[in-house]
CSV table of C-alpha atoms in Angstrom, one decimal:
chain,number,residue,atom,x,y,z
A,6,MET,CA,0.0,0.0,0.0
A,7,ASP,CA,1.3,3.4,-1.0
A,8,THR,CA,0.9,5.4,2.2
A,9,LEU,CA,2.6,8.4,0.6
A,10,LEU,CA,-0.1,8.5,-2.0
A,11,LYS,CA,-2.9,8.8,0.6
A,12,GLU,CA,-0.9,11.4,2.6
A,13,THR,CA,-0.3,13.5,-0.6
A,14,VAL,CA,-4.0,13.3,-1.6
A,15,ASN,CA,-5.1,14.3,1.8
A,16,ALA,CA,-2.6,17.2,2.0
A,17,THR,CA,-3.5,18.7,-1.4
A,18,VAL,CA,-7.2,18.2,-1.1
A,19,ASN,CA,-7.2,19.7,2.4
A,20,SER,CA,-5.4,22.7,1.1
A,21,ARG,CA,-8.1,23.5,-1.4
A,22,TYR,CA,-11.3,21.6,-0.6
A,23,PRO,CA,-11.1,20.0,2.9
A,24,GLY,CA,-14.8,19.0,2.8
A,25,MET,CA,-14.2,16.3,0.2
A,26,ALA,CA,-15.6,13.0,1.3
A,27,PRO,CA,-13.4,9.8,1.4
A,28,GLU,CA,-15.0,8.6,-1.9
A,29,GLY,CA,-13.8,11.6,-3.8
A,30,ARG,CA,-10.3,11.2,-2.4
A,31,ARG,CA,-10.3,7.6,-3.4
A,32,GLN,CA,-11.3,8.5,-7.0
A,33,LEU,CA,-8.4,10.8,-7.2
A,34,GLU,CA,-6.0,8.2,-5.9
A,35,GLU,CA,-7.1,5.8,-8.6
A,36,ILE,CA,-6.1,8.0,-11.5
A,37,LEU,CA,-2.8,9.4,-10.0
A,38,VAL,CA,0.4,8.1,-11.5
A,39,ARG,CA,3.4,7.9,-9.2
A,40,ARG,CA,6.7,9.1,-10.6
A,41,GLU,CA,10.1,9.3,-8.9
A,42,VAL,CA,12.4,12.0,-10.2
A,43,GLU,CA,16.1,12.7,-9.6
A,44,LYS,CA,17.6,16.0,-8.6
A,45,GLY,CA,18.1,18.1,-11.7
A,46,GLU,CA,15.6,16.1,-13.8
A,47,LEU,CA,13.0,18.1,-15.8
A,48,LEU,CA,9.4,17.0,-15.3
A,49,LEU,CA,8.3,19.4,-18.0
A,50,LYS,CA,10.6,20.8,-20.7
A,51,GLU,CA,10.3,24.0,-22.7
A,52,GLY,CA,8.2,23.3,-25.9
A,53,GLN,CA,6.3,20.4,-24.4
A,54,VAL,CA,2.6,20.4,-23.7
A,55,SER,CA,1.6,19.9,-20.1
A,56,HIS,CA,-1.0,17.1,-19.7
A,57,ASN,CA,-0.8,16.7,-16.0
A,58,ILE,CA,-1.4,18.6,-12.7
A,59,VAL,CA,1.5,17.6,-10.4
A,60,LEU,CA,1.0,16.8,-6.7
A,61,VAL,CA,4.3,16.8,-4.7
A,62,GLY,CA,4.5,13.9,-2.3
A,63,LYS,CA,8.2,14.3,-1.3
A,64,GLY,CA,11.0,16.6,-2.2
A,65,MET,CA,11.1,20.0,-3.8
A,66,LEU,CA,10.4,21.3,-7.3
A,67,ARG,CA,10.7,24.7,-9.0
A,68,GLN,CA,9.0,26.2,-12.1
A,69,PHE,CA,11.3,28.4,-14.1
A,70,TYR,CA,11.7,30.0,-17.5
A,71,TYR,CA,14.4,31.8,-19.5
A,72,LYS,CA,14.2,35.6,-20.1
A,73,ASN,CA,16.9,37.3,-22.1
A,74,GLY,CA,19.1,34.3,-21.7
A,75,LYS,CA,18.7,34.2,-17.9
A,76,ASP,CA,17.2,31.5,-15.8
A,77,VAL,CA,14.3,33.0,-13.8
A,78,THR,CA,12.6,31.0,-11.0
A,79,GLU,CA,8.8,31.5,-10.9
A,80,HIS,CA,7.7,29.1,-8.3
A,81,PHE,CA,8.9,26.7,-5.5
A,82,SER,CA,6.8,23.7,-4.5
A,83,TYR,CA,7.3,21.1,-1.9
A,84,GLU,CA,5.4,18.4,0.0
A,85,GLY,CA,1.6,18.9,-0.3
A,86,CYS,CA,1.8,21.4,-3.1
A,87,ILE,CA,0.0,21.5,-6.4
A,88,VAL,CA,1.9,22.4,-9.5
A,89,ILE,CA,0.2,23.4,-12.7
A,90,CYS,CA,1.2,25.1,-15.9
A,91,ILE,CA,-2.2,26.6,-16.4
A,92,GLU,CA,-1.9,28.0,-20.0
A,93,SER,CA,-0.2,24.9,-21.4
A,94,THR,CA,-2.6,22.5,-19.6
A,95,LEU,CA,-5.8,24.3,-20.5
A,96,LYS,CA,-4.9,25.4,-24.0
A,97,LYS,CA,-2.9,22.3,-24.9
A,98,GLU,CA,-0.1,24.5,-26.2
A,99,PRO,CA,3.7,24.2,-25.8
A,100,THR,CA,5.0,25.8,-22.6
A,101,HIS,CA,7.8,28.2,-21.8
A,102,LEU,CA,7.5,27.3,-18.1
A,103,MET,CA,9.6,24.3,-17.1
A,104,ILE,CA,9.4,22.1,-14.0
A,105,GLU,CA,12.7,20.9,-12.4
A,106,ALA,CA,13.3,18.7,-9.4
A,107,LEU,CA,15.6,20.4,-6.9
A,108,GLU,CA,15.9,17.2,-4.9
A,109,ASP,CA,15.3,13.6,-5.4
A,110,SER,CA,11.5,13.7,-5.3
A,111,VAL,CA,8.3,11.7,-5.5
A,112,VAL,CA,5.4,13.2,-7.4
A,113,TYR,CA,2.0,12.1,-8.4
A,114,LEU,CA,0.7,13.1,-11.9
A,115,LEU,CA,-3.0,13.9,-12.2
A,116,PRO,CA,-3.9,13.4,-15.8
A,117,TYR,CA,-5.9,16.4,-16.9
A,118,ASP,CA,-8.2,14.6,-19.3
A,119,LYS,CA,-9.1,11.9,-16.7
A,120,LEU,CA,-9.7,14.7,-14.1
A,121,MET,CA,-12.1,16.4,-16.6
A,122,LEU,CA,-14.0,13.1,-16.9
A,123,LEU,CA,-14.3,12.9,-13.2
A,124,THR,CA,-15.6,16.4,-12.9
A,125,GLU,CA,-18.6,15.4,-15.1
A,126,ILE,CA,-19.7,12.6,-12.8
A,127,SER,CA,-18.6,13.9,-9.4
A,128,TRP,CA,-19.7,17.2,-7.9
A,129,GLU,CA,-16.9,17.0,-5.3
A,130,ILE,CA,-14.2,16.5,-7.9
A,131,ASN,CA,-15.7,19.4,-9.8
A,132,MET,CA,-15.5,21.6,-6.7
A,133,PHE,CA,-11.9,20.5,-6.1
A,134,TYR,CA,-10.9,21.5,-9.6
A,135,ARG,CA,-12.7,24.8,-9.3
A,136,LYS,CA,-10.9,25.6,-6.0
A,137,ILE,CA,-7.6,24.9,-7.7
A,138,LEU,CA,-8.4,27.4,-10.5
A,139,GLU,CA,-9.8,30.0,-8.1
A,140,TYR,CA,-6.8,29.7,-5.8
A,141,SER,CA,-4.4,30.1,-8.8
A,142,LEU,CA,-6.3,33.1,-10.1
A,143,ILE,CA,-6.3,34.9,-6.7
A,144,VAL,CA,-2.6,34.0,-6.2
A,145,SER,CA,-1.8,35.5,-9.6
A,146,GLN,CA,-3.5,38.8,-8.6
A,147,ILE,CA,-1.7,39.0,-5.3
A,148,LYS,CA,1.6,38.3,-7.1
A,149,ALA,CA,1.0,41.1,-9.6
A,150,ASP,CA,0.0,43.5,-6.8
A,151,SER,CA,3.2,42.6,-4.9
A,152,TRP,CA,5.3,43.3,-7.9
A,153,ARG,CA,3.6,46.7,-8.4
A,154,PHE,CA,3.6,47.9,-4.8
A,155,GLU,CA,6.3,46.1,-2.8
A,156,THR,CA,10.1,46.2,-3.0
A,157,ALA,CA,12.1,43.1,-3.6
A,158,ARG,CA,13.5,43.5,-0.1
A,159,GLU,CA,9.9,43.5,1.3
A,160,ARG,CA,9.0,40.4,-0.7
A,161,TYR,CA,12.2,38.7,0.5
A,162,SER,CA,11.4,39.5,4.1
A,163,GLN,CA,7.9,38.0,3.7
A,164,LEU,CA,9.5,34.9,2.2
A,165,MET,CA,11.7,34.5,5.3
A,166,GLU,CA,8.7,35.0,7.7
A,167,GLN,CA,5.9,33.2,5.8
A,168,GLN,CA,7.7,30.4,3.8
A,169,PRO,CA,10.6,29.2,6.0
A,170,GLU,CA,10.3,25.8,4.3
A,171,VAL,CA,12.0,27.2,1.2
A,172,ILE,CA,14.9,28.9,3.0
A,173,LYS,CA,15.2,26.8,6.2
A,174,PRO,CA,13.7,23.4,5.3
A,175,LYS,CA,14.4,20.0,6.8
A,176,SER,CA,17.1,19.2,4.3
A,177,PRO,CA,20.2,21.5,4.3
A,178,LYS,CA,20.4,21.0,0.6
A,179,ARG,CA,17.4,23.1,0.0
A,180,ASN,CA,19.0,26.2,1.4
A,181,THR,CA,21.6,25.9,-1.3
A,182,HIS,CA,18.9,25.3,-4.0
A,183,ALA,CA,16.8,28.2,-2.8
A,184,SER,CA,19.8,30.5,-2.7
A,185,MET,CA,20.7,29.6,-6.3
A,186,ALA,CA,17.1,29.7,-7.6
A,187,ILE,CA,16.2,33.2,-6.4
A,188,SER,CA,17.8,34.4,-9.7
A,189,ILE,CA,20.6,36.5,-8.2
A,190,THR,CA,22.9,37.8,-11.0
A,191,CYS,CA,25.5,39.4,-8.8
A,192,LEU,CA,28.0,37.8,-6.4
A,193,MET,CA,28.3,38.6,-2.7
A,194,PRO,CA,31.4,40.9,-2.1
A,195,LYS,CA,34.1,39.6,0.1
A,196,ARG,CA,33.6,42.4,2.5
A,197,PHE,CA,30.2,41.0,3.5
A,198,ARG,CA,31.6,37.6,4.1
A,199,LYS,CA,34.4,39.0,6.2
A,200,LYS,CA,31.9,40.8,8.4
A,201,GLY,CA,30.1,37.5,9.1
A,202,ILE,CA,26.8,38.5,7.5
A,203,SER,CA,24.9,35.5,6.3
A,204,ARG,CA,24.7,34.8,2.6
A,205,MET,CA,20.9,35.3,2.4
A,206,GLN,CA,20.9,38.5,4.4
A,207,SER,CA,23.7,39.9,2.3
A,208,VAL,CA,21.9,39.0,-0.9
A,209,SER,CA,18.8,41.0,0.3
A,210,ASP,CA,21.0,44.0,1.0
A,211,ILE,CA,23.2,44.2,-2.1
A,212,CYS,CA,21.0,42.6,-4.8
A,213,ASP,CA,17.7,44.2,-3.9
A,214,SER,CA,16.6,44.7,-7.5
A,215,GLU,CA,17.6,41.1,-8.5
A,216,ILE,CA,15.6,39.2,-5.9
A,217,ARG,CA,12.6,37.5,-7.4
A,218,MET,CA,9.4,36.9,-5.5
A,219,LEU,CA,8.9,33.2,-5.1
A,220,ALA,CA,5.5,31.5,-5.5
A,221,CYS,CA,5.0,28.7,-3.0
A,222,CYS,CA,1.8,27.0,-2.0
A,223,THR,CA,2.2,25.1,1.2
A,224,PRO,CA,-0.1,22.6,3.0
A,225,LYS,CA,0.2,24.8,6.1
A,226,VAL,CA,-1.8,27.5,4.3
A,227,PRO,CA,-5.5,27.3,5.3
A,228,ALA,CA,-7.7,25.9,2.6
A,229,TYR,CA,-9.2,28.5,0.3
A,230,SER,CA,-12.8,29.2,1.3
A,231,GLY,CA,-13.4,32.6,-0.3
A,232,ILE,CA,-10.8,34.5,1.7
A,233,LEU,CA,-7.2,33.9,0.7
A,234,PRO,CA,-4.7,34.3,3.5
A,235,LYS,CA,-1.8,36.7,2.9
A,236,LEU,CA,1.1,34.7,1.6
A,237,LEU,CA,4.1,35.0,-0.6
A,238,ILE,CA,3.5,34.4,-4.3
């Protein structure tokens, strides 16, 4: 019995639609496809069409793209998160947004076509899908507003306070991954290292304009029920 499968379904469902009955959760479990990915492996490459919604069972993923030849991280996801490339999945078009494993990870692929069939026969599955889309839409608005009205340093401070799993997770490897994936294009001067200032703190001080806001959906975030809690996007 795949206990991680049940744990992952419960975590992701509870983060979006906690009222789902056991039967609906069982229906999801039946169509999920387990996949083990190695660190550095791409789950979705540029130019491919996304056919799945990804549920993270173990490990850490990031979504990223290339802009002007630079690698830009869009989103971090870890245990209990839902990962979806919305435009590619819904429009069935090639994506520019890629998904990479930052650690050896276990994910469960939720085939979009099979999910759509379930939404036609199950009201609860339909509501779960609706909550995924509603959450993503509101998160996108919060993200856009943050880019408009908050400085990179403010976003970074919120990340440290609200999403410690990304910067200070269980595995010490993640700290390195997170540091690298924040899309910093400058190096920390030696004078900061000599003063004993931490790498992450120095980055926020000297690379203010280069710090990207990170999109993370965590199972610790209360389920969306019409009011989205303030979180880093």
